Amino acid sequence: MFSEIYKGKKILITGHTGFKGSWLTAWLTKLRAEIVGYSIDIPTNPSSFEAMGLEKKITHIIGDVLDYEKLKATILDHRPDFVFHLAAQSIVSTSYENPLETLNTNIMGTATILQCLKEVNSKCVAVLITSDKCYENVEWYWGYKETDRLGGKDKYSASKGAAELIFHSYLNSFFQPDSNVKIASARAGNVIGGGDWAKDRIVADCMRSWSESKIVEIRSPEATRPWQHVLEPLSGYLSLAEKLSLNNSLHGESFNFGPKSQLNHTVVNLIRDLAAHWNITDENKVFNVTENKPFHEAGLLKLNCDKALFMLNWRGSLKYEATVKFTSEWYYKYYSNDENMYDFTMNQLNSYEQQAKEQQTL
């Protein structure tokens, strides 16, 4: 898997305690990497990071990505071979409640880690993860390409677009082709999977409600999203870092990672399919639609992932039905209290890797 390139390598993950970060951490433990995690806190309760017991399996550092001196010292102390920068304020509703926190974390956090890598300049490969919301979304029906205009109508989207601009400015100013540090950016969004308990996320809201036999409130039932399991973009990030370490021509490139466009589904379809795996047959007990829409939400957002296919030989592996099954079963096992969640996560990883191998996507 990934040519065993991560086996025995030192890897720094910022934001390792978050939803994506914990799954990436778990996967890299499976790949026998030596992991250093750097996060400001455990962002949710419950937490996938804690549910999997990952703290005992890695070097776990509590630190703010805006703390230049501490982050620089962490990089100097551990000299990572690979860096995955996921630390971010990732909730759209929170960006309305605390816009300065969102802008500082997502923009200056990106600048801080790039400044640290510039100053340390030890040989490594760094992948900076932003979001599909970095694009100026005009809700057209074809996918956004990496060369399309960056922007955002809300603070969260703007912060992600700005993070990409910071990435390119550091690339052109400091990380020349002969630099010891090779960098790239990755864009994905609307991932689902077991262990996401962030607020105002549809799957997390469903699981919290259904685990207490409550009806979930939803805002935009007909909004369409390219739902993909969290392992899909993570496989893209790992593939990108692997190939960037071997191919200098990928230095400075940006890549989209998303599902095939025909896998788009509405929010209400997703909820009904998730509920079926929880054996909730009465739709009146599944969801209610509320008219309360406190912030702007895009109705349509798709990515064009042709570049990842042709340059990285990457494409998604899971069908929509498998994505829903993986997600529902993880939560069901957690709330049933009858499973070691690290072992169950490893089982899902094994299943994902097997499907990816059969489809020759990894």
Short mmCIF file of C-alpha atoms in Angstrom, two decimals:
data_model
loop_
_atom_site.label_atom_id
_atom_site.label_comp_id
_atom_site.label_asym_id
_atom_site.label_seq_id
_atom_site.Cartn_x
_atom_site.Cartn_y
_atom_site.Cartn_z
CA MET A 1 0.00 0.00 0.00
CA PHE A 2 1.50 3.33 -1.14
CA SER A 3 4.68 1.32 -1.94
CA GLU A 4 5.29 1.12 1.85
CA ILE A 5 6.68 4.64 1.59
CA TYR A 6 5.30 5.61 5.01
CA LYS A 7 6.65 2.60 6.89
CA GLY A 8 9.01 3.82 9.62
CA LYS A 9 8.77 7.46 8.48
CA LYS A 10 8.25 10.39 10.84
CA ILE A 11 5.00 12.17 10.02
CA LEU A 12 3.62 15.39 11.50
CA ILE A 13 -0.16 15.82 11.36
CA THR A 14 -1.61 19.14 12.48
CA GLY A 15 -5.23 18.86 13.51
CA HIS A 16 -4.77 15.16 14.26
CA THR A 17 -7.53 15.12 16.88
CA GLY A 18 -10.25 16.23 14.45
CA PHE A 19 -12.49 14.00 12.37
CA LYS A 20 -10.29 13.81 9.28
CA GLY A 21 -7.12 14.03 11.35
CA SER A 22 -8.04 11.06 13.53
CA TRP A 23 -8.83 8.88 10.52
CA LEU A 24 -5.55 9.90 8.85
CA THR A 25 -3.71 9.15 12.09
CA ALA A 26 -5.37 5.74 12.35
CA TRP A 27 -4.52 4.89 8.75
CA LEU A 28 -0.88 5.88 9.19
CA THR A 29 -0.59 3.73 12.33
CA LYS A 30 -1.77 0.86 10.14
CA LEU A 31 0.95 1.78 7.63
CA ARG A 32 3.46 1.62 10.51
CA ALA A 33 4.50 5.26 10.40
CA GLU A 34 5.87 7.15 13.40
CA ILE A 35 3.31 9.88 14.01
CA VAL A 36 3.58 13.23 15.75
CA GLY A 37 0.21 14.90 16.22
CA TYR A 38 -0.14 18.62 16.91
CA SER A 39 -3.57 20.05 17.81
CA ILE A 40 -4.95 22.78 20.03
CA ASP A 41 -7.46 20.46 21.77
CA ILE A 42 -9.86 17.57 21.44
CA PRO A 43 -12.51 19.42 19.42
CA THR A 44 -15.62 17.37 20.20
CA ASN A 45 -17.14 15.18 22.89
CA PRO A 46 -17.51 12.36 21.93
CA SER A 47 -14.38 12.28 19.80
CA SER A 48 -13.19 9.82 17.16
CA PHE A 49 -9.63 10.42 18.35
CA GLU A 50 -10.56 9.31 21.87
CA ALA A 51 -12.93 6.56 20.70
CA MET A 52 -10.07 4.93 18.78
CA GLY A 53 -7.61 5.39 21.67
CA LEU A 54 -5.08 7.06 19.37
CA GLU A 55 -3.26 9.08 22.03
CA LYS A 56 -1.48 5.91 23.23
CA LYS A 57 -0.28 5.07 19.72
CA ILE A 58 1.42 8.35 18.74
CA THR A 59 3.34 11.36 20.05
CA HIS A 60 0.45 13.61 21.06
CA ILE A 61 1.21 17.35 21.35
CA ILE A 62 -1.27 20.00 22.44
CA GLY A 63 -0.39 23.24 20.67
CA ASP A 64 -1.91 26.11 18.74
CA VAL A 65 -1.08 26.20 15.02
CA LEU A 66 -0.76 29.99 15.46
CA ASP A 67 2.04 29.50 18.02
CA TYR A 68 5.00 29.93 15.69
CA GLU A 69 7.70 29.18 18.27
CA LYS A 70 6.09 25.98 19.56
CA LEU A 71 5.24 24.69 16.09
CA LYS A 72 8.75 25.47 14.86
CA ALA A 73 10.27 23.72 17.88
CA THR A 74 8.08 20.68 17.22
CA ILE A 75 9.32 20.47 13.65
CA LEU A 76 12.94 21.00 14.73
CA ASP A 77 12.67 18.33 17.43
CA HIS A 78 11.05 15.68 15.26
CA ARG A 79 12.30 16.48 11.72
CA PRO A 80 9.27 14.96 9.96
CA ASP A 81 9.63 13.31 6.58
CA PHE A 82 6.02 14.21 5.77
CA VAL A 83 3.68 16.94 7.00
CA PHE A 84 -0.09 16.91 6.63
CA HIS A 85 -1.61 20.23 7.62
CA LEU A 86 -5.25 19.75 8.60
CA ALA A 87 -5.51 22.12 11.58
CA ALA A 88 -8.39 24.48 10.83
CA GLN A 89 -11.67 25.97 11.98
CA SER A 90 -13.87 23.84 9.77
CA ILE A 91 -17.46 24.67 10.76
CA VAL A 92 -19.36 27.15 8.57
CA SER A 93 -21.77 28.18 11.34
CA THR A 94 -18.84 28.88 13.68
CA SER A 95 -17.33 31.19 11.06
CA TYR A 96 -20.41 33.39 11.46
CA GLU A 97 -20.24 33.27 15.25
CA ASN A 98 -16.46 33.82 15.44
CA PRO A 99 -15.25 35.21 12.11
CA LEU A 100 -11.90 36.43 13.45
CA GLU A 101 -11.08 33.02 14.92
CA THR A 102 -11.90 31.41 11.58
CA LEU A 103 -9.81 33.87 9.57
CA ASN A 104 -6.86 33.68 11.98
CA THR A 105 -6.79 29.89 12.18
CA ASN A 106 -7.35 29.15 8.52
CA ILE A 107 -5.27 31.94 6.98
CA MET A 108 -2.56 32.70 9.54
CA GLY A 109 -2.37 29.05 10.57
CA THR A 110 -1.46 28.21 6.97
CA ALA A 111 1.09 31.03 6.92
CA THR A 112 2.56 29.90 10.24
CA ILE A 113 3.28 26.33 9.20
CA LEU A 114 4.71 27.49 5.87
CA GLN A 115 6.93 29.98 7.72
CA CYS A 116 8.10 27.19 10.04
CA LEU A 117 8.90 24.94 7.08
CA LYS A 118 10.75 27.81 5.41
CA GLU A 119 12.86 28.53 8.48
CA VAL A 120 13.58 24.91 9.34
CA ASN A 121 14.08 23.86 5.72
CA SER A 122 14.73 20.25 6.63
CA LYS A 123 13.94 17.83 3.84
CA CYS A 124 10.28 16.90 3.84
CA VAL A 125 7.07 16.73 1.84
CA ALA A 126 4.11 18.82 2.98
CA VAL A 127 0.47 18.59 1.90
CA LEU A 128 -1.75 21.47 2.97
CA ILE A 129 -5.43 20.61 3.09
CA THR A 130 -7.91 23.41 2.38
CA SER A 131 -11.47 22.82 1.09
CA ASP A 132 -13.68 22.64 -1.98
CA LYS A 133 -15.19 25.87 -0.63
CA CYS A 134 -12.04 27.74 -1.65
CA TYR A 135 -13.67 28.30 -5.06
CA GLU A 136 -15.97 31.19 -5.86
CA ASN A 137 -19.14 29.14 -6.02
CA VAL A 138 -21.67 30.29 -8.61
CA GLU A 139 -23.51 26.94 -8.37
CA TRP A 140 -22.91 25.84 -11.92
CA TYR A 141 -23.58 22.24 -12.86
CA TRP A 142 -20.05 21.24 -13.85
CA GLY A 143 -17.19 20.69 -11.45
CA TYR A 144 -14.65 23.29 -10.45
CA LYS A 145 -11.12 22.77 -11.76
CA GLU A 146 -7.96 23.67 -9.89
CA THR A 147 -7.49 26.68 -12.18
CA ASP A 148 -10.93 28.17 -11.47
CA ARG A 149 -11.33 31.39 -9.54
CA LEU A 150 -10.90 31.34 -5.76
CA GLY A 151 -13.30 33.23 -3.54
CA GLY A 152 -16.17 32.91 -1.11
CA LYS A 153 -19.42 34.59 -0.12
CA ASP A 154 -18.95 33.72 3.55
CA LYS A 155 -16.04 33.98 5.96
CA TYR A 156 -15.32 30.26 5.95
CA SER A 157 -15.10 30.03 2.17
CA ALA A 158 -13.06 33.22 2.01
CA SER A 159 -10.64 31.86 4.61
CA LYS A 160 -10.07 28.74 2.52
CA GLY A 161 -9.58 30.74 -0.67
CA ALA A 162 -7.13 32.98 1.17
CA ALA A 163 -5.25 29.95 2.52
CA GLU A 164 -4.68 28.85 -1.06
CA LEU A 165 -3.36 32.31 -1.93
CA ILE A 166 -0.98 32.15 1.04
CA PHE A 167 0.18 28.72 -0.16
CA HIS A 168 0.96 30.06 -3.64
CA SER A 169 2.64 33.20 -2.33
CA TYR A 170 5.01 31.17 -0.12
CA LEU A 171 5.63 28.75 -2.96
CA ASN A 172 6.69 31.50 -5.34
CA SER A 173 8.60 33.50 -2.75
CA PHE A 174 10.48 30.86 -0.77
CA PHE A 175 10.04 27.28 -1.98
CA GLN A 176 11.92 27.14 -5.23
CA PRO A 177 12.15 23.93 -7.30
CA ASP A 178 15.43 22.99 -5.57
CA SER A 179 14.03 23.55 -2.06
CA ASN A 180 14.36 20.79 0.53
CA VAL A 181 10.66 21.25 1.22
CA LYS A 182 8.18 20.07 -1.40
CA ILE A 183 4.65 21.38 -0.98
CA ALA A 184 1.23 20.86 -2.55
CA SER A 185 -2.36 21.69 -1.62
CA ALA A 186 -5.40 19.43 -1.57
CA ARG A 187 -9.06 20.40 -1.83
CA ALA A 188 -12.00 18.23 -0.76
CA GLY A 189 -15.23 18.67 1.10
CA ASN A 190 -18.43 17.21 2.55
CA VAL A 191 -16.82 14.04 3.78
CA ILE A 192 -18.78 11.69 5.98
CA GLY A 193 -17.79 8.70 8.03
CA GLY A 194 -17.82 7.31 11.53
CA GLY A 195 -16.74 9.56 14.37
CA ASP A 196 -17.70 13.02 13.18
CA TRP A 197 -19.42 14.79 16.06
CA ALA A 198 -18.91 18.40 14.96
CA LYS A 199 -21.89 20.69 15.35
CA ASP A 200 -24.12 21.63 12.42
CA ARG A 201 -22.98 18.65 10.35
CA ILE A 202 -25.82 16.60 9.00
CA VAL A 203 -24.47 13.12 9.75
CA ALA A 204 -23.30 14.09 13.24
CA ASP A 205 -26.67 15.72 13.95
CA CYS A 206 -28.49 12.58 12.80
CA MET A 207 -26.41 10.23 14.90
CA ARG A 208 -26.67 12.34 18.05
CA SER A 209 -30.44 12.57 17.64
CA TRP A 210 -31.12 8.94 16.70
CA SER A 211 -28.89 7.61 19.48
CA GLU A 212 -31.27 9.38 21.88
CA SER A 213 -34.41 8.38 19.92
CA LYS A 214 -34.92 11.99 18.85
CA ILE A 215 -35.93 13.43 15.47
CA VAL A 216 -33.21 15.41 13.69
CA GLU A 217 -33.88 18.95 12.46
CA ILE A 218 -32.60 19.74 8.95
CA ARG A 219 -32.49 23.02 7.06
CA SER A 220 -31.95 22.33 3.38
CA PRO A 221 -33.36 18.91 2.45
CA GLU A 222 -32.99 19.38 -1.32
CA ALA A 223 -29.42 20.72 -1.21
CA THR A 224 -27.14 18.49 -3.29
CA ARG A 225 -23.71 17.41 -2.10
CA PRO A 226 -21.01 15.08 -3.47
CA TRP A 227 -21.00 12.83 -0.41
CA GLN A 228 -17.81 10.83 -0.02
CA HIS A 229 -16.41 8.71 2.77
CA VAL A 230 -13.56 10.28 4.72
CA LEU A 231 -11.16 7.60 3.47
CA GLU A 232 -11.58 8.77 -0.12
CA PRO A 233 -9.88 12.17 0.17
CA LEU A 234 -7.42 10.76 2.71
CA SER A 235 -6.32 8.22 0.11
CA GLY A 236 -5.82 11.20 -2.20
CA TYR A 237 -3.70 13.07 0.34
CA LEU A 238 -1.55 10.00 0.94
CA SER A 239 -1.19 9.35 -2.79
CA LEU A 240 -0.27 12.98 -3.40
CA ALA A 241 2.39 13.00 -0.68
CA GLU A 242 3.84 9.71 -1.94
CA LYS A 243 4.10 10.90 -5.53
CA LEU A 244 5.31 14.37 -4.54
CA SER A 245 8.19 12.74 -2.67
CA LEU A 246 9.17 10.93 -5.87
CA ASN A 247 8.32 13.51 -8.53
CA ASN A 248 9.54 17.10 -8.26
CA SER A 249 7.20 18.20 -11.06
CA LEU A 250 4.28 17.98 -8.58
CA HIS A 251 5.88 20.60 -6.33
CA GLY A 252 3.52 23.55 -5.94
CA GLU A 253 0.52 21.85 -7.53
CA SER A 254 -3.06 21.81 -6.19
CA PHE A 255 -5.44 18.87 -6.49
CA ASN A 256 -9.16 18.25 -6.08
CA PHE A 257 -10.31 15.03 -4.43
CA GLY A 258 -13.97 14.19 -4.74
CA PRO A 259 -16.46 11.53 -5.83
CA LYS A 260 -17.78 11.04 -9.32
CA SER A 261 -20.45 13.60 -10.20
CA GLN A 262 -23.11 10.92 -10.62
CA LEU A 263 -22.75 10.11 -6.91
CA ASN A 264 -24.26 13.44 -5.85
CA HIS A 265 -27.30 13.04 -3.63
CA THR A 266 -29.63 15.37 -1.78
CA VAL A 267 -29.50 15.81 1.98
CA VAL A 268 -32.87 14.14 2.41
CA ASN A 269 -31.79 11.08 0.39
CA LEU A 270 -28.71 10.70 2.53
CA ILE A 271 -30.71 10.93 5.75
CA ARG A 272 -33.23 8.33 4.61
CA ASP A 273 -30.44 5.95 3.60
CA LEU A 274 -28.60 6.40 6.89
CA ALA A 275 -31.83 5.83 8.82
CA ALA A 276 -32.41 2.54 7.01
CA HIS A 277 -29.16 1.20 8.49
CA TRP A 278 -30.44 2.18 11.94
CA ASN A 279 -33.65 0.22 11.27
CA ILE A 280 -35.78 3.36 11.55
CA THR A 281 -38.69 2.59 9.25
CA ASP A 282 -41.10 5.37 10.25
CA GLU A 283 -39.99 8.47 8.33
CA ASN A 284 -41.89 10.66 10.81
CA LYS A 285 -39.27 9.62 13.37
CA VAL A 286 -36.35 10.43 11.11
CA PHE A 287 -36.31 14.18 10.46
CA ASN A 288 -38.18 17.47 10.50
CA VAL A 289 -37.49 20.36 8.15
CA THR A 290 -36.95 23.69 9.85
CA GLU A 291 -37.19 27.05 8.14
CA ASN A 292 -34.47 28.45 10.34
CA LYS A 293 -31.52 29.18 8.05
CA PRO A 294 -29.19 31.42 10.05
CA PHE A 295 -26.45 31.53 7.40
CA HIS A 296 -25.94 31.13 3.66
CA GLU A 297 -25.53 27.56 2.44
CA ALA A 298 -24.61 26.63 -1.12
CA GLY A 299 -27.17 24.50 -2.92
CA LEU A 300 -24.69 22.89 -5.32
CA LEU A 301 -20.94 22.38 -5.21
CA LYS A 302 -19.00 19.88 -7.33
CA LEU A 303 -15.34 19.28 -8.07
CA ASN A 304 -13.64 18.22 -11.27
CA CYS A 305 -11.03 15.63 -10.28
CA ASP A 306 -9.54 14.89 -13.71
CA LYS A 307 -6.17 16.29 -12.68
CA ALA A 308 -5.86 13.83 -9.79
CA LEU A 309 -6.84 10.99 -12.12
CA PHE A 310 -4.29 11.82 -14.82
CA MET A 311 -1.38 13.02 -12.65
CA LEU A 312 -1.80 10.79 -9.59
CA ASN A 313 -3.86 7.92 -11.01
CA TRP A 314 -6.33 8.61 -8.19
CA ARG A 315 -10.08 8.25 -8.17
CA GLY A 316 -12.66 7.39 -5.56
CA SER A 317 -13.22 3.71 -4.75
CA LEU A 318 -16.50 3.53 -2.85
CA LYS A 319 -19.96 3.62 -4.29
CA TYR A 320 -22.56 5.75 -2.54
CA GLU A 321 -24.18 2.69 -0.94
CA ALA A 322 -20.87 1.56 0.57
CA THR A 323 -20.20 5.07 1.85
CA VAL A 324 -23.53 5.10 3.68
CA LYS A 325 -22.98 1.57 5.03
CA PHE A 326 -19.46 2.32 6.32
CA THR A 327 -20.68 5.49 8.02
CA SER A 328 -23.81 4.05 9.63
CA GLU A 329 -22.10 0.90 10.88
CA TRP A 330 -19.28 2.80 12.59
CA TYR A 331 -21.72 4.90 14.62
CA TYR A 332 -23.98 1.93 15.32
CA LYS A 333 -21.05 -0.02 16.74
CA TYR A 334 -19.96 2.97 18.84
CA TYR A 335 -23.37 3.55 20.36
CA SER A 336 -23.85 -0.19 20.92
CA ASN A 337 -20.77 -0.23 23.18
CA ASP A 338 -19.89 -3.71 21.95
CA GLU A 339 -16.79 -3.05 19.86
CA ASN A 340 -13.19 -1.84 20.20
CA MET A 341 -13.46 1.18 17.89
CA TYR A 342 -9.79 1.14 16.87
CA ASP A 343 -10.14 -2.50 15.80
CA PHE A 344 -13.41 -1.76 14.03
CA THR A 345 -11.79 1.18 12.24
CA MET A 346 -8.94 -1.09 11.16
CA ASN A 347 -11.51 -3.52 9.77
CA GLN A 348 -13.11 -0.74 7.74
CA LEU A 349 -9.67 0.33 6.52
CA ASN A 350 -8.94 -3.24 5.45
CA SER A 351 -12.22 -3.40 3.58
CA TYR A 352 -11.58 -0.04 1.92
CA GLU A 353 -8.06 -1.03 0.86
CA GLN A 354 -9.36 -4.28 -0.59
CA GLN A 355 -12.01 -2.49 -2.64
CA ALA A 356 -9.45 0.06 -3.79
CA LYS A 357 -7.06 -2.68 -4.88
CA GLU A 358 -9.79 -4.50 -6.78
CA GLN A 359 -10.61 -1.28 -8.62
CA GLN A 360 -6.90 -0.40 -8.96
CA THR A 361 -7.40 3.00 -7.37
CA LEU A 362 -4.61 2.55 -4.79
#
